[in-house]
């Protein structure tokens, strides 16, 4: 019974304990491994203006990477991969203009 | 006093505009407050609903730790980092060594809600205003919750929302309301101006009426006035009527005195002629003549003094001059004089009694006719507030050094001619009583030119 509840909890959108996005993000920021999101967004604002639709934090080979989806003026949907420690933009993918490019 | 009295228009406008400004500013303050309260109430209500959702979805495990139940929280803003809608759960009181926020919404991301300590009674909702992760103003609602058995623990549940949109709406409303009330204020101020202008117009009419009375065009104030002003107008007309009455009475008394004295003096003169010429009869004749002269002169003076300064007097020059010229024509018919009044501007009027004008002009014309060889001419013109009348003859004239002398009372240059010798003096006296004057000069035709200046009526 406990197992089923735990499984259901894990599948539900916000996982409850330390393994969820926000707790990982906070832990990383507090540990100084990652820039605070506020700082990062302020830096991005200048070169990549737009409305932030979604933010994810991923760990790839021990490197923290922010994946940010932006809706830019003119209706362009842009996906940025940003080095979470330095704020450097690693990759910029544009989507949504080509209908067949939709996932 | 004058400075304090000020303008009626300014007083009325000042009072109206001050009230207007107070009323509009007050309305703006009140309506803005009302709208702000309403918006914030709505905002709090929606946050309270979210708090109810959080409270309902919260479950506690065997250790008494809270977790959001399997159905999760239903609002996309909970998921999007820094979305402006956040929730947080923390232990009450916070245990040493434990993270403050045990549970946070994903939208809070790497931040926490830093709420001041608060004594929460179970179940009641408290509100706080704090600064959010992006530096935005947040409204927080919170309540405390008792975890169920077996582990006794109390939890602080909080939901926060970004106030920016609500405050933007309030600001927009404040701006629009301010502009509207400003426009309304301008319109009302214009209306007040118009109202004051319309309301005070009768005063202007009254002033114009008074001016006409002063200029002698009217005897009384005429026209219809508002009921607030009519008593004043009636009183003023009463004063004017009373004044006229006093003048009439004085004139009647002067006339009565003249008539009363005329007969006894005439009888005395006749009686003095009938007796054999003697020193006594000559004395009586002389003194009677002096008495008649004095009477005549004083009566004219009294009449002029009584009428002087009485408003509303106006005597047209032309009819008086025409009738005097006719009379002179008859009086001096045997001399076949050429009496001309060609150079008289039309529409001239004297601001005084007709009788006085007759007296002055009559004397001047009579003198001129007596001195003239063949012609007498009259010129009249308006010079600002003055009426100028020239009576010229082509007689011998008067030498410049003697002119001042003849203007004195009772002096006659030609003793052989009859006449009181008072004629010119009476003219001078009357003219001066009216604020005018008489001067003598040499006429173009060679004789004497008498120049009479009198106040003109409009």
Coordinates of C-alpha atoms in Angstrom, one line a residue:
Chain A
X1 CA 0.0 0.0 0.0
X2 CA 2.8 2.4 1.0
X3 CA 4.6 1.4 -2.2
X4 CA 1.6 2.3 -4.4
X5 CA 1.2 5.6 -2.7
X6 CA 4.9 6.3 -3.1
X7 CA 4.8 5.3 -6.7
X8 CA 1.8 7.5 -7.4
X9 CA 3.5 10.4 -5.6
X10 CA 6.6 9.9 -7.8
X11 CA 4.5 10.0 -10.9
X12 CA 2.5 13.1 -9.9
X13 CA 3.9 16.3 -11.4
X14 CA 5.7 17.8 -8.5
X15 CA 7.7 15.1 -6.7
X16 CA 7.5 15.8 -3.1
X17 CA 10.8 15.5 -1.4
X18 CA 14.4 16.6 -2.2
X19 CA 14.4 15.0 -5.6
X20 CA 12.1 17.6 -7.1
X21 CA 13.3 20.5 -9.4
X22 CA 12.9 23.3 -7.0
X23 CA 14.8 21.6 -4.2
X24 CA 17.6 20.5 -6.4
X25 CA 17.8 24.0 -7.8
X26 CA 17.9 25.6 -4.4
X27 CA 20.4 23.2 -3.1
X28 CA 22.7 23.9 -6.1
X29 CA 22.3 27.7 -5.7
X30 CA 23.0 27.5 -2.0
X31 CA 26.1 25.3 -2.7
X32 CA 27.3 28.0 -5.1
X33 CA 27.3 25.6 -8.1
X34 CA 24.6 27.4 -10.0
X35 CA 23.7 31.1 -10.5
X36 CA 20.4 32.2 -9.0
X37 CA 17.7 32.1 -11.6
X38 CA 17.0 35.8 -11.0
X39 CA 20.6 36.7 -11.9
X40 CA 20.6 34.5 -14.9
X41 CA 17.3 35.8 -16.2
X42 CA 18.5 39.4 -15.8
X43 CA 21.6 38.6 -17.8
X44 CA 19.7 36.8 -20.5
X45 CA 17.1 39.6 -20.8
X46 CA 19.6 41.9 -22.7
X47 CA 20.6 39.5 -25.5
X48 CA 17.5 37.2 -25.6
X49 CA 14.5 39.3 -24.7
X50 CA 11.2 37.5 -24.4
X51 CA 8.7 35.9 -22.2
X52 CA 10.0 33.0 -20.1
X53 CA 7.7 30.1 -20.7
X54 CA 9.5 27.2 -19.0
X55 CA 12.7 26.6 -17.0
X56 CA 14.4 23.3 -16.4
X57 CA 17.6 22.5 -14.6
X58 CA 19.5 19.5 -15.7
X59 CA 22.7 17.9 -14.7
X60 CA 24.8 16.6 -17.6
X61 CA 28.1 14.9 -16.7
X62 CA 28.3 16.9 -13.5
X63 CA 27.6 20.1 -15.4
X64 CA 24.5 22.1 -14.5
X65 CA 22.6 23.4 -17.5
X66 CA 19.5 25.5 -17.6
X67 CA 17.0 24.8 -20.4
X68 CA 14.9 27.9 -20.9
X69 CA 12.0 28.2 -23.3
X70 CA 11.4 31.8 -24.4
X71 CA 8.6 33.3 -26.5
X72 CA 10.3 36.2 -28.3
X73 CA 8.6 39.2 -29.9
X74 CA 7.2 38.3 -33.2
X75 CA 6.0 34.9 -31.9
X76 CA 9.3 33.0 -32.2
X77 CA 9.7 30.2 -29.7
X78 CA 13.3 29.8 -28.7
X79 CA 15.0 27.1 -26.5
X80 CA 18.2 28.1 -24.8
X81 CA 20.7 25.9 -23.1
X82 CA 22.6 28.0 -20.6
X83 CA 25.6 27.0 -18.5
X84 CA 24.1 27.4 -15.1
X85 CA 27.4 28.2 -13.4
X86 CA 28.6 31.0 -15.8
X87 CA 25.4 32.1 -17.5
X88 CA 26.9 31.4 -21.0
X89 CA 24.5 30.4 -23.7
X90 CA 25.6 27.1 -25.0
X91 CA 22.9 26.5 -27.6
X92 CA 20.1 28.4 -29.1
X93 CA 17.3 26.4 -30.9
X94 CA 14.5 28.1 -32.7
X95 CA 11.2 26.3 -33.0
X96 CA 7.6 26.8 -33.7
X97 CA 8.0 28.6 -37.1
X98 CA 8.2 25.4 -39.1
X99 CA 5.1 23.5 -38.5
X100 CA 6.8 20.1 -39.1
X101 CA 9.4 20.9 -36.5
X102 CA 6.8 20.6 -33.8
X103 CA 7.6 17.6 -31.4
Chain B
X1 CA -10.7 98.1 3.4
X2 CA -10.5 98.4 -0.4
X3 CA -8.2 95.4 -0.6
X4 CA -10.4 93.4 1.6
X5 CA -13.6 94.3 -0.3
X6 CA -12.1 92.9 -3.5
X7 CA -14.1 91.7 -6.4
X8 CA -17.5 90.1 -6.1
X9 CA -16.7 88.0 -9.1
X10 CA -13.5 86.8 -7.5
X11 CA -15.2 86.0 -4.2
X12 CA -17.9 83.9 -5.9
X13 CA -15.4 82.2 -8.2
X14 CA -13.0 81.6 -5.3
X15 CA -15.6 80.0 -3.1
X16 CA -17.0 77.9 -6.0
X17 CA -13.6 76.8 -7.2
X18 CA -12.3 76.0 -3.7
X19 CA -15.4 73.8 -3.1
X20 CA -15.0 72.2 -6.5
X21 CA -11.4 71.3 -5.9
X22 CA -12.1 69.9 -2.4
X23 CA -15.0 67.9 -3.7
X24 CA -13.2 66.5 -6.7
X25 CA -10.0 65.7 -4.8
X26 CA -12.1 64.1 -2.1
X27 CA -14.0 62.1 -4.7
X28 CA -10.8 61.0 -6.3
X29 CA -9.3 59.9 -3.0
X30 CA -12.5 58.1 -2.0
X31 CA -13.2 56.3 -5.3
X32 CA -9.5 55.3 -5.7
X33 CA -9.6 53.9 -2.1
X34 CA -12.8 52.0 -2.9
X35 CA -11.5 50.5 -6.1
X36 CA -8.2 49.6 -4.5
X37 CA -10.0 47.9 -1.6
X38 CA -12.2 46.0 -4.0
X39 CA -9.3 44.8 -6.2
X40 CA -7.3 43.7 -3.2
X41 CA -10.3 42.0 -1.7
X42 CA -10.7 40.0 -4.9
X43 CA -7.0 39.2 -5.0
X44 CA -7.1 38.0 -1.4
X45 CA -10.2 36.0 -2.1
X46 CA -8.5 34.1 -4.9
X47 CA -5.4 33.6 -2.8
X48 CA -7.5 32.2 0.0
X49 CA -9.0 29.7 -2.5
X50 CA -5.6 28.6 -3.5
X51 CA -4.7 28.3 0.2
X52 CA -7.8 26.1 0.7
X53 CA -6.6 23.9 -2.2
X54 CA -3.2 23.6 -0.7
X55 CA -4.7 22.7 2.7
X56 CA -7.0 20.1 1.1
X57 CA -4.2 18.5 -1.0
X58 CA -1.7 18.3 1.9
X59 CA -1.1 14.8 3.3
X60 CA 1.2 13.7 6.1
X61 CA 3.3 10.6 6.2
X62 CA 4.1 8.3 9.1
X63 CA 6.8 10.6 10.3
X64 CA 4.4 13.5 10.2
X65 CA 6.1 15.1 7.2
X66 CA 3.8 16.8 4.8
X67 CA 3.5 16.2 1.1
X68 CA 1.2 17.3 -1.7
X69 CA -1.2 14.5 -2.5
X70 CA -1.4 12.6 -5.8
X71 CA -3.8 15.0 -7.5
X72 CA -1.2 17.8 -7.2
X73 CA -2.1 21.5 -7.4
X74 CA -4.0 22.7 -10.3
X75 CA -2.6 25.9 -11.8
X76 CA 0.1 26.1 -14.4
X77 CA 1.6 29.0 -12.5
X78 CA 2.7 26.6 -9.7
X79 CA 5.0 24.9 -12.2
X80 CA 6.6 27.9 -14.0
X81 CA 9.6 29.3 -12.2
X82 CA 9.0 32.9 -10.9
X83 CA 5.5 32.8 -12.3
X84 CA 4.2 35.1 -9.5
X85 CA 2.1 32.5 -7.8
X86 CA 3.8 30.5 -5.0
X87 CA 3.1 28.3 -2.1
X88 CA 5.3 27.1 0.7
X89 CA 4.9 24.9 3.8
X90 CA 7.1 25.2 6.9
X91 CA 7.1 23.8 10.4
X92 CA 5.8 25.8 13.2
X93 CA 8.1 26.6 14.9
X94 CA 11.0 26.0 12.6
X95 CA 13.2 23.2 14.0
X96 CA 16.9 23.8 14.5
X97 CA 18.8 22.4 11.6
X98 CA 15.8 21.8 9.4
X99 CA 15.3 23.8 6.3
X100 CA 12.9 26.5 6.8
X101 CA 10.7 25.7 3.8
X102 CA 10.0 22.0 4.0
X103 CA 7.9 22.1 0.9
X104 CA 7.8 24.7 -1.9
X105 CA 6.0 25.1 -5.2
X106 CA 8.2 24.6 -8.2
X107 CA 7.5 28.2 -9.2
X108 CA 9.6 29.4 -6.2
X109 CA 12.5 27.6 -7.8
X110 CA 15.7 28.6 -5.9
X111 CA 14.0 31.1 -3.6
X112 CA 12.0 30.9 -0.4
X113 CA 9.2 33.0 1.0
X114 CA 10.7 34.9 3.9
X115 CA 7.7 35.6 6.1
X116 CA 7.9 37.4 9.5
X117 CA 7.1 35.3 12.6
X118 CA 3.4 35.4 13.3
X119 CA 1.2 34.0 16.1
X120 CA -1.3 32.0 14.2
X121 CA -4.5 30.7 15.7
X122 CA -5.6 27.5 14.0
X123 CA -7.8 28.0 11.0
X124 CA -7.6 31.8 10.7
X125 CA -6.1 33.4 7.7
X126 CA -3.4 36.0 8.1
X127 CA -2.2 38.4 5.4
X128 CA 1.3 39.8 4.9
X129 CA 3.0 41.9 2.2
X130 CA 6.6 40.9 1.4
X131 CA 9.1 41.0 -1.5
X132 CA 9.2 38.0 -3.8
X133 CA 12.0 36.2 -5.6
X134 CA 12.1 38.7 -8.5
X135 CA 11.9 41.7 -6.2
X136 CA 8.1 42.0 -6.8
X137 CA 5.5 42.9 -4.3
X138 CA 3.8 39.8 -3.0
X139 CA 0.6 39.5 -1.0
X140 CA 0.8 36.3 1.2
X141 CA -2.1 34.6 2.9
X142 CA -1.3 31.9 5.4
X143 CA -2.9 29.7 8.0
X144 CA -1.6 27.1 10.4
X145 CA -2.5 23.4 10.3
X146 CA -2.3 20.7 12.9
X147 CA -0.9 17.4 11.6
X148 CA -3.0 14.4 12.5
X149 CA -2.0 11.8 15.0
X150 CA 0.3 10.1 15.7
X151 CA 3.0 12.7 15.4
X152 CA 2.0 16.1 16.9
X153 CA 3.3 18.9 14.6
X154 CA 2.0 22.2 13.4
X155 CA 2.6 23.6 10.0
X156 CA 2.4 27.0 8.4
X157 CA 0.8 27.0 5.0
X158 CA 1.3 30.0 2.8
X159 CA 0.2 31.1 -0.7
X160 CA 1.7 34.2 -2.3
X161 CA 0.6 36.1 -5.4
X162 CA 2.3 38.9 -7.3
X163 CA 0.4 42.1 -6.6
X164 CA 1.8 43.9 -9.7
X165 CA -1.2 43.2 -12.0
X166 CA -3.7 44.2 -9.4
X167 CA -1.7 47.4 -8.5
X168 CA -1.3 48.2 -12.3
X169 CA -5.1 48.0 -12.6
X170 CA -5.4 50.3 -9.6
X171 CA -2.9 52.7 -11.0
X172 CA -4.7 52.7 -14.4
X173 CA -8.0 53.3 -12.7
X174 CA -6.4 56.1 -10.6
X175 CA -5.0 57.8 -13.7
X176 CA -8.3 57.5 -15.7
X177 CA -10.3 58.7 -12.8
X178 CA -7.9 61.6 -12.2
X179 CA -8.2 62.6 -15.9
X180 CA -12.0 62.3 -15.8
X181 CA -12.4 64.3 -12.6
X182 CA -9.9 66.9 -13.9
X183 CA -12.0 67.2 -17.1
X184 CA -15.1 67.4 -15.0
X185 CA -13.5 70.0 -12.8
X186 CA -12.6 72.1 -15.9
X187 CA -16.2 71.9 -17.2
X188 CA -17.6 72.8 -13.8
X189 CA -15.2 75.7 -13.5
X190 CA -16.3 77.0 -16.9
X191 CA -19.9 76.5 -15.7
X192 CA -19.1 78.5 -12.6
X193 CA -17.6 81.2 -14.7
X194 CA -20.6 81.4 -16.9
X195 CA -22.9 81.4 -13.8
X196 CA -21.0 84.2 -12.2
X197 CA -21.0 86.2 -15.5
X198 CA -24.8 85.7 -15.9
X199 CA -25.4 86.3 -12.2
X200 CA -23.5 89.5 -12.1
X201 CA -24.7 90.9 -15.4
X202 CA -27.6 93.0 -13.7
X203 CA -24.9 94.8 -11.7
X204 CA -23.3 95.8 -15.0
X205 CA -26.7 97.0 -16.3
X206 CA -27.2 98.9 -13.1
X207 CA -23.8 100.6 -13.4
X208 CA -24.6 101.6 -17.0
X209 CA -28.0 102.9 -15.9
X210 CA -26.2 105.0 -13.2
X211 CA -23.8 106.3 -15.8
X212 CA -26.7 107.4 -17.9
X213 CA -28.2 109.2 -14.9
X214 CA -24.9 110.9 -14.2
X215 CA -24.6 112.0 -17.8
X216 CA -28.0 113.4 -17.7
X217 CA -29.6 111.1 -20.2
X218 CA -32.0 109.7 -17.7
X219 CA -33.7 111.0 -14.6
X220 CA -34.1 107.6 -12.9
X221 CA -32.7 104.1 -13.2
X222 CA -34.8 102.3 -15.7
X223 CA -35.4 98.7 -16.7
X224 CA -36.3 95.5 -14.9
X225 CA -33.8 94.1 -12.4
X226 CA -33.7 90.8 -10.4
X227 CA -35.8 90.8 -7.3
X228 CA -32.6 90.9 -5.1
X229 CA -31.6 94.1 -6.8
X230 CA -34.9 95.7 -7.3
X231 CA -35.2 97.1 -3.7
X232 CA -31.8 98.8 -4.2
X233 CA -32.9 100.3 -7.5
X234 CA -36.2 101.5 -5.9
X235 CA -34.4 103.1 -3.0
X236 CA -32.0 104.8 -5.4
X237 CA -34.8 106.1 -7.5
X238 CA -36.4 107.3 -4.3
X239 CA -33.3 109.3 -3.5
X240 CA -33.2 110.7 -7.0
X241 CA -36.9 111.7 -6.8
X242 CA -36.4 113.3 -3.4
X243 CA -33.5 115.3 -4.7
X244 CA -35.5 116.5 -7.7
X245 CA -38.3 117.4 -5.3
X246 CA -36.0 119.4 -3.1
X247 CA -34.7 121.3 -6.1
X248 CA -38.2 122.0 -7.4
X249 CA -39.2 123.3 -4.0
X250 CA -36.1 125.6 -3.8
X251 CA -36.8 126.9 -7.2
X252 CA -40.5 127.5 -6.5
X253 CA -39.5 129.4 -3.3
X254 CA -37.0 131.5 -5.3
X255 CA -39.7 132.2 -7.9
X256 CA -42.2 133.1 -5.2
X257 CA -39.8 135.5 -3.5
X258 CA -39.1 137.2 -6.8
X259 CA -42.8 137.7 -7.5
X260 CA -43.4 138.8 -4.0
X261 CA -40.7 141.5 -4.2
X262 CA -41.3 142.5 -7.8
X263 CA -44.6 144.3 -7.3
X264 CA -43.6 146.4 -4.2
X265 CA -40.4 147.4 -6.0
X266 CA -42.3 148.4 -9.1
X267 CA -44.7 150.4 -7.1
X268 CA -41.8 152.2 -5.3
X269 CA -40.2 152.9 -8.7
X270 CA -43.4 154.3 -10.1
X271 CA -44.0 156.4 -7.0
X272 CA -40.5 157.8 -7.2
X273 CA -41.1 158.9 -10.8
X274 CA -44.4 160.6 -10.1
X275 CA -43.2 162.9 -7.5
X276 CA -41.2 166.0 -8.4
X277 CA -37.6 165.2 -9.0
X278 CA -35.7 165.6 -5.9
X279 CA -32.7 164.1 -4.2
X280 CA -35.0 161.8 -2.4
X281 CA -36.8 160.5 -5.4
X282 CA -33.5 160.0 -7.2
X283 CA -32.2 158.1 -4.2
X284 CA -35.3 155.9 -4.2
X285 CA -35.1 155.3 -7.9
X286 CA -31.4 154.4 -7.7
X287 CA -31.8 152.1 -4.7
X288 CA -34.8 150.3 -6.2
X289 CA -32.8 149.7 -9.3
X290 CA -30.0 148.3 -7.2
X291 CA -32.5 146.2 -5.2
X292 CA -33.9 144.8 -8.5
X293 CA -30.5 144.0 -9.8
X294 CA -29.4 142.3 -6.6
X295 CA -32.7 140.3 -6.5
X296 CA -32.3 139.2 -10.1
X297 CA -28.7 138.2 -9.6
X298 CA -29.3 136.4 -6.3
X299 CA -32.3 134.6 -7.6
X300 CA -30.3 133.3 -10.6
X301 CA -27.5 132.3 -8.3
X302 CA -29.8 130.5 -5.9
X303 CA -31.5 128.6 -8.6
X304 CA -28.2 127.6 -10.2
X305 CA -26.8 126.6 -6.8
X306 CA -29.9 124.5 -6.0
X307 CA -29.7 122.7 -9.3
X308 CA -26.0 122.3 -9.4
X309 CA -24.9 118.8 -9.0
X310 CA -28.4 117.3 -9.4
X311 CA -27.9 114.3 -11.6
X312 CA -29.9 113.6 -14.7
X313 CA -30.1 117.1 -16.1
X314 CA -29.9 117.6 -19.8
X315 CA -30.9 120.6 -21.9
X316 CA -30.6 120.5 -25.6
X317 CA -28.8 123.5 -27.0
X318 CA -30.5 124.0 -30.3
X319 CA -34.1 124.7 -29.3
X320 CA -33.0 127.2 -26.6
X321 CA -30.7 128.9 -29.0
X322 CA -33.3 129.1 -31.7
X323 CA -36.0 130.6 -29.4
X324 CA -33.4 133.1 -28.1
X325 CA -32.4 134.1 -31.6
X326 CA -36.0 134.7 -32.5
X327 CA -36.5 136.8 -29.4
X328 CA -33.4 138.9 -30.1
X329 CA -34.5 139.3 -33.7
X330 CA -37.7 140.9 -32.5
X331 CA -36.1 142.8 -29.6
X332 CA -33.5 144.5 -31.9
X333 CA -35.7 144.5 -35.0
X334 CA -35.0 148.2 -35.7
X335 CA -31.3 147.6 -36.0
X336 CA -31.6 145.0 -38.8
X337 CA -28.9 142.8 -37.4
X338 CA -27.7 139.6 -39.1
X339 CA -28.0 136.9 -36.4
X340 CA -26.3 133.8 -37.4
X341 CA -26.0 130.4 -35.7
X342 CA -24.6 128.4 -38.7
X343 CA -21.6 127.0 -36.9
X344 CA -23.4 125.0 -34.3
X345 CA -22.7 121.3 -34.2
X346 CA -26.0 119.2 -34.0
X347 CA -27.1 117.3 -31.0
X348 CA -25.2 119.4 -28.4
X349 CA -26.6 119.4 -24.9
X350 CA -25.9 121.2 -21.6
X351 CA -25.8 119.3 -18.3
X352 CA -27.9 121.7 -16.4
X353 CA -31.2 123.6 -16.1
X354 CA -32.8 125.0 -19.2
X355 CA -33.6 128.3 -17.4
X356 CA -29.9 128.8 -16.6
X357 CA -28.9 128.2 -20.1
X358 CA -31.5 130.7 -21.3
X359 CA -30.2 133.2 -18.7
X360 CA -26.6 132.9 -19.8
X361 CA -27.2 132.7 -23.6
X362 CA -29.8 135.4 -23.4
X363 CA -27.5 137.8 -21.6
X364 CA -24.6 137.1 -24.0
X365 CA -26.8 137.5 -27.1
X366 CA -28.4 140.7 -25.7
X367 CA -25.0 142.2 -25.0
X368 CA -23.8 141.2 -28.4
X369 CA -26.8 142.7 -30.2
X370 CA -26.4 145.9 -28.3
X371 CA -22.8 146.2 -29.3
X372 CA -22.9 144.9 -32.9
X373 CA -22.8 147.1 -35.9
X374 CA -24.4 144.6 -38.3
X375 CA -24.0 141.0 -37.3
X376 CA -23.8 138.6 -34.4
X377 CA -22.7 135.0 -34.8
X378 CA -23.0 132.0 -32.5
X379 CA -20.7 129.0 -32.7
X380 CA -21.0 125.9 -30.5
X381 CA -19.0 122.7 -30.3
X382 CA -18.2 119.9 -28.0
X383 CA -14.7 119.6 -26.5
X384 CA -14.5 116.4 -24.4
X385 CA -16.6 117.0 -21.3
X386 CA -17.2 120.6 -22.2
X387 CA -19.6 122.5 -24.3
X388 CA -18.0 125.6 -25.9
X389 CA -20.2 128.4 -27.1
X390 CA -18.8 131.5 -28.8
X391 CA -20.9 134.6 -29.2
X392 CA -19.1 137.1 -31.5
X393 CA -20.2 140.6 -32.6
X394 CA -18.7 143.1 -35.0
X395 CA -19.0 146.0 -32.6
X396 CA -16.2 148.1 -31.1
X397 CA -14.9 145.3 -28.9
X398 CA -13.1 145.7 -25.6
X399 CA -9.5 146.5 -25.2
X400 CA -7.5 143.6 -23.7
X401 CA -6.6 145.5 -20.5
X402 CA -10.3 146.2 -19.8
X403 CA -11.5 142.7 -20.4
X404 CA -10.9 141.5 -16.8
X405 CA -12.7 144.6 -15.4
X406 CA -16.0 144.0 -17.3
X407 CA -16.2 140.5 -16.0
X408 CA -16.6 141.9 -12.5
X409 CA -20.0 142.4 -11.1
X410 CA -21.9 145.6 -11.9
X411 CA -19.3 147.2 -14.1
X412 CA -20.5 148.9 -17.2
X413 CA -18.2 150.4 -19.7
X414 CA -20.9 152.4 -21.4
X415 CA -22.9 154.2 -18.7
X416 CA -25.1 155.8 -21.3
X417 CA -26.9 152.6 -22.2
X418 CA -29.5 151.2 -19.9
X419 CA -29.2 147.8 -18.4
X420 CA -28.2 146.4 -15.1
X421 CA -24.6 145.9 -15.9
X422 CA -25.0 142.6 -14.2
X423 CA -25.6 140.6 -17.4
X424 CA -22.0 139.4 -17.9
X425 CA -21.4 138.9 -14.2
X426 CA -24.5 136.7 -13.9
X427 CA -23.2 134.7 -16.9
X428 CA -19.8 134.3 -15.2
X429 CA -21.4 133.3 -11.9
X430 CA -23.7 130.8 -13.4
X431 CA -21.0 129.3 -15.6
X432 CA -18.7 128.9 -12.6
X433 CA -21.4 127.4 -10.5
X434 CA -21.6 124.7 -13.2
X435 CA -17.9 124.3 -13.3
X436 CA -17.5 126.3 -16.5
X437 CA -16.0 129.7 -17.3
X438 CA -16.3 132.7 -19.4
X439 CA -13.4 134.4 -21.3
X440 CA -13.3 137.4 -23.6
X441 CA -11.3 137.7 -26.8
X442 CA -11.3 139.6 -30.0
X443 CA -13.7 138.3 -32.6
X444 CA -12.7 137.6 -36.2
X445 CA -15.1 140.3 -37.3
X446 CA -13.3 142.8 -35.1
X447 CA -15.7 143.0 -32.2
X448 CA -15.9 141.1 -28.9
X449 CA -15.9 137.4 -28.7
X450 CA -17.4 136.0 -25.5
X451 CA -16.4 132.4 -25.0
X452 CA -18.6 130.3 -22.7
X453 CA -17.6 126.9 -21.6
X454 CA -20.1 124.7 -19.8
X455 CA -20.4 121.0 -18.9
X456 CA -21.8 119.0 -21.8
X457 CA -24.4 116.3 -21.4
X458 CA -23.8 113.0 -23.2

